[in-house]
PDB file of C-alpha atoms in Angstrom:
ATOM      1  CA  UNK A   1      93.763  32.615  67.903  1.00 88.00           C
ATOM      2  CA  UNK A   2      90.119  32.011  66.139  1.00 90.00           C
ATOM      3  CA  UNK A   3      90.956  34.204  63.296  1.00 92.00           C
ATOM      4  CA  UNK A   4      94.349  32.451  62.706  1.00 93.00           C
ATOM      5  CA  UNK A   5      92.433  28.808  62.606  1.00 93.00           C
ATOM      6  CA  UNK A   6      89.668  30.185  60.569  1.00 93.00           C
ATOM      7  CA  UNK A   7      92.371  31.784  57.998  1.00 94.00           C
ATOM      8  CA  UNK A   8      94.372  28.537  58.234  1.00 94.00           C
ATOM      9  CA  UNK A   9      91.505  26.297  57.585  1.00 93.00           C
ATOM     10  CA  UNK A  10      89.844  28.448  54.992  1.00 92.00           C
ATOM     11  CA  UNK A  11      93.193  28.821  53.318  1.00 93.00           C
ATOM     12  CA  UNK A  12      93.644  24.912  53.325  1.00 94.00           C
ATOM     13  CA  UNK A  13      90.365  24.236  51.987  1.00 92.00           C
ATOM     14  CA  UNK A  14      90.796  26.870  49.043  1.00 92.00           C
ATOM     15  CA  UNK A  15      94.573  25.118  48.264  1.00 94.00           C
ATOM     16  CA  UNK A  16      93.179  22.019  48.424  1.00 92.00           C
ATOM     17  CA  UNK A  17      90.496  23.097  45.813  1.00 92.00           C
ATOM     18  CA  UNK A  18      92.634  24.851  43.718  1.00 93.00           C
ATOM     19  CA  UNK A  19      95.000  21.594  43.426  1.00 94.00           C
ATOM     20  CA  UNK A  20      91.910  19.729  42.323  1.00 91.00           C
ATOM     21  CA  UNK A  21      90.951  22.378  39.728  1.00 91.00           C
ATOM     22  CA  UNK A  22      94.935  22.416  38.420  1.00 92.00           C
ATOM     23  CA  UNK A  23      95.589  18.610  38.637  1.00 93.00           C
ATOM     24  CA  UNK A  24      92.421  17.010  37.164  1.00 91.00           C
ATOM     25  CA  UNK A  25      90.185  17.786  34.238  1.00 89.00           C
ATOM     26  CA  UNK A  26      86.694  18.549  36.482  1.00 88.00           C
ATOM     27  CA  UNK A  27      85.332  21.887  35.605  1.00 88.00           C
ATOM     28  CA  UNK A  28      84.696  23.929  38.202  1.00 86.00           C
ATOM     29  CA  UNK A  29      80.770  23.506  38.404  1.00 87.00           C
ATOM     30  CA  UNK A  30      81.347  20.132  38.926  1.00 92.00           C
ATOM     31  CA  UNK A  31      83.905  20.982  41.663  1.00 92.00           C
ATOM     32  CA  UNK A  32      81.576  23.451  43.347  1.00 91.00           C
ATOM     33  CA  UNK A  33      78.866  20.165  43.434  1.00 92.00           C
ATOM     34  CA  UNK A  34      81.805  17.913  44.803  1.00 93.00           C
ATOM     35  CA  UNK A  35      82.233  20.322  47.696  1.00 92.00           C
ATOM     36  CA  UNK A  36      78.745  20.708  48.219  1.00 91.00           C
ATOM     37  CA  UNK A  37      77.816  17.298  48.362  1.00 93.00           C
ATOM     38  CA  UNK A  38      80.848  16.482  50.368  1.00 93.00           C
ATOM     39  CA  UNK A  39      79.738  18.928  52.983  1.00 92.00           C
ATOM     40  CA  UNK A  40      76.213  17.692  53.342  1.00 92.00           C
ATOM     41  CA  UNK A  41      77.988  14.123  53.515  1.00 95.00           C
ATOM     42  CA  UNK A  42      80.433  15.032  56.216  1.00 93.00           C
ATOM     43  CA  UNK A  43      77.277  16.883  58.139  1.00 92.00           C
ATOM     44  CA  UNK A  44      75.095  13.705  57.771  1.00 92.00           C
ATOM     45  CA  UNK A  45      77.979  11.319  59.129  1.00 95.00           C
ATOM     46  CA  UNK A  46      78.215  13.751  62.206  1.00 92.00           C
ATOM     47  CA  UNK A  47      81.810  14.932  61.168  1.00 93.00           C
ATOM     48  CA  UNK A  48      81.446  18.179  59.909  1.00 91.00           C
ATOM     49  CA  UNK A  49      79.898  20.146  62.849  1.00 90.00           C
ATOM     50  CA  UNK A  50      82.637  19.300  65.211  1.00 92.00           C
ATOM     51  CA  UNK A  51      84.887  20.332  62.262  1.00 93.00           C
ATOM     52  CA  UNK A  52      83.005  23.663  62.160  1.00 91.00           C
ATOM     53  CA  UNK A  53      83.081  24.481  65.975  1.00 91.00           C
ATOM     54  CA  UNK A  54      86.358  24.273  65.862  1.00 94.00           C
ATOM     55  CA  UNK A  55      87.440  25.881  62.638  1.00 91.00           C
ATOM     56  CA  UNK A  56      84.807  28.458  62.610  1.00 90.00           C
ATOM     57  CA  UNK A  57      84.132  30.804  59.588  1.00 88.00           C
ATOM     58  CA  UNK A  58      87.095  28.857  57.780  1.00 88.00           C
ATOM     59  CA  UNK A  59      85.042  25.889  57.698  1.00 88.00           C
ATOM     60  CA  UNK A  60      81.621  27.521  57.495  1.00 85.00           C
ATOM     61  CA  UNK A  61      82.012  29.994  54.631  1.00 83.00           C
ATOM     62  CA  UNK A  62      83.557  27.720  51.908  1.00 84.00           C
ATOM     63  CA  UNK A  63      81.324  25.316  50.053  1.00 87.00           C
ATOM     64  CA  UNK A  64      81.859  22.701  52.146  1.00 88.00           C
ATOM     65  CA  UNK A  65      79.742  24.747  54.804  1.00 89.00           C
ATOM     66  CA  UNK A  66      76.916  25.493  52.396  1.00 88.00           C
ATOM     67  CA  UNK A  67      76.533  21.757  52.108  1.00 90.00           C
ATOM     68  CA  UNK A  68      76.748  21.436  56.140  1.00 90.00           C
ATOM     69  CA  UNK A  69      74.116  23.984  56.184  1.00 89.00           C
ATOM     70  CA  UNK A  70      71.530  22.445  53.589  1.00 89.00           C
ATOM     71  CA  UNK A  71      72.116  18.949  55.409  1.00 91.00           C
ATOM     72  CA  UNK A  72      70.989  20.539  58.325  1.00 90.00           C
ATOM     73  CA  UNK A  73      68.269  21.869  57.318  1.00 91.00           C
ATOM     74  CA  UNK A  74      66.722  19.053  55.551  1.00 90.00           C
ATOM     75  CA  UNK A  75      67.361  17.133  58.853  1.00 91.00           C
ATOM     76  CA  UNK A  76      65.550  19.944  60.998  1.00 91.00           C
ATOM     77  CA  UNK A  77      62.729  19.932  58.026  1.00 91.00           C
ATOM     78  CA  UNK A  78      62.097  16.439  58.163  1.00 90.00           C
ATOM     79  CA  UNK A  79      61.872  16.322  61.871  1.00 91.00           C
ATOM     80  CA  UNK A  80      59.133  19.369  61.628  1.00 90.00           C
ATOM     81  CA  UNK A  81      57.478  18.145  58.743  1.00 88.00           C
ATOM     82  CA  UNK A  82      58.141  14.918  57.689  1.00 88.00           C
ATOM     83  CA  UNK A  83      58.774  13.668  54.183  1.00 87.00           C
ATOM     84  CA  UNK A  84      57.824  17.208  52.498  1.00 87.00           C
ATOM     85  CA  UNK A  85      60.689  18.976  54.841  1.00 85.00           C
ATOM     86  CA  UNK A  86      63.078  17.084  52.805  1.00 84.00           C
ATOM     87  CA  UNK A  87      62.560  19.445  50.044  1.00 84.00           C
ATOM     88  CA  UNK A  88      61.617  22.654  51.952  1.00 87.00           C
ATOM     89  CA  UNK A  89      64.102  22.328  54.869  1.00 87.00           C
ATOM     90  CA  UNK A  90      67.407  23.164  52.475  1.00 84.00           C
ATOM     91  CA  UNK A  91      65.573  26.099  51.246  1.00 83.00           C
ATOM     92  CA  UNK A  92      64.944  27.245  54.710  1.00 86.00           C
ATOM     93  CA  UNK A  93      68.227  26.961  56.243  1.00 86.00           C
ATOM     94  CA  UNK A  94      70.102  28.494  53.289  1.00 84.00           C
ATOM     95  CA  UNK A  95      67.648  31.251  51.869  1.00 87.00           C
ATOM     96  CA  UNK A  96      69.624  34.204  53.672  1.00 85.00           C
ATOM     97  CA  UNK A  97      72.967  33.142  52.103  1.00 82.00           C
ATOM     98  CA  UNK A  98      71.164  32.386  48.889  1.00 84.00           C
ATOM     99  CA  UNK A  99      69.633  35.736  49.027  1.00 89.00           C
ATOM    100  CA  UNK A 100      72.664  37.616  49.587  1.00 87.00           C
ATOM    101  CA  UNK A 101      74.556  35.990  46.738  1.00 86.00           C
ATOM    102  CA  UNK A 102      71.731  37.275  44.082  1.00 88.00           C
ATOM    103  CA  UNK A 103      71.438  40.556  45.358  1.00 93.00           C
ATOM    104  CA  UNK A 104      75.192  41.345  45.709  1.00 92.00           C
ATOM    105  CA  UNK A 105      75.743  39.603  42.386  1.00 89.00           C
ATOM    106  CA  UNK A 106      73.142  41.789  41.027  1.00 91.00           C
ATOM    107  CA  UNK A 107      74.318  45.110  42.515  1.00 93.00           C
ATOM    108  CA  UNK A 108      77.590  44.140  41.363  1.00 91.00           C
ATOM    109  CA  UNK A 109      76.545  43.665  37.587  1.00 88.00           C
ATOM    110  CA  UNK A 110      74.983  47.301  38.029  1.00 89.00           C
ATOM    111  CA  UNK A 111      77.990  48.769  39.549  1.00 90.00           C
ATOM    112  CA  UNK A 112      80.692  47.054  37.058  1.00 88.00           C
ATOM    113  CA  UNK A 113      78.610  46.511  33.860  1.00 77.00           C
ATOM    114  CA  UNK A 114      79.585  42.916  33.054  1.00 74.00           C
ATOM    115  CA  UNK A 115      80.356  42.076  29.608  1.00 76.00           C
ATOM    116  CA  UNK A 116      80.478  38.801  27.772  1.00 74.00           C
ATOM    117  CA  UNK A 117      83.966  37.077  27.063  1.00 69.00           C
ATOM    118  CA  UNK A 118      84.927  37.121  23.316  1.00 66.00           C
TER     119      UNK A 118
END
């Protein structure tokens, strides 16, 4: 049942974002930033964590979950290091995900030799 809930929630988030991309003039980069900021704001309000507990990977894998992870890192960083934690907390919490994206992106570029669009 957890797999089904994660699939449906993740699919609903992706469908909502696709509708946003199709029906507005927002560029994909701005939509990505909007998703990360929305996840961080919902996390700071205490709304996203119960939702993520219920939805599992369907809520933690999309960019909304990344924003929530950044928020949790900043919150913990501030509690541990004070004001400087505002800057280092997000990096500490999301370092594995960012590193994986960079490494796998680099490996994919080696394997598939991408070319610029004409």
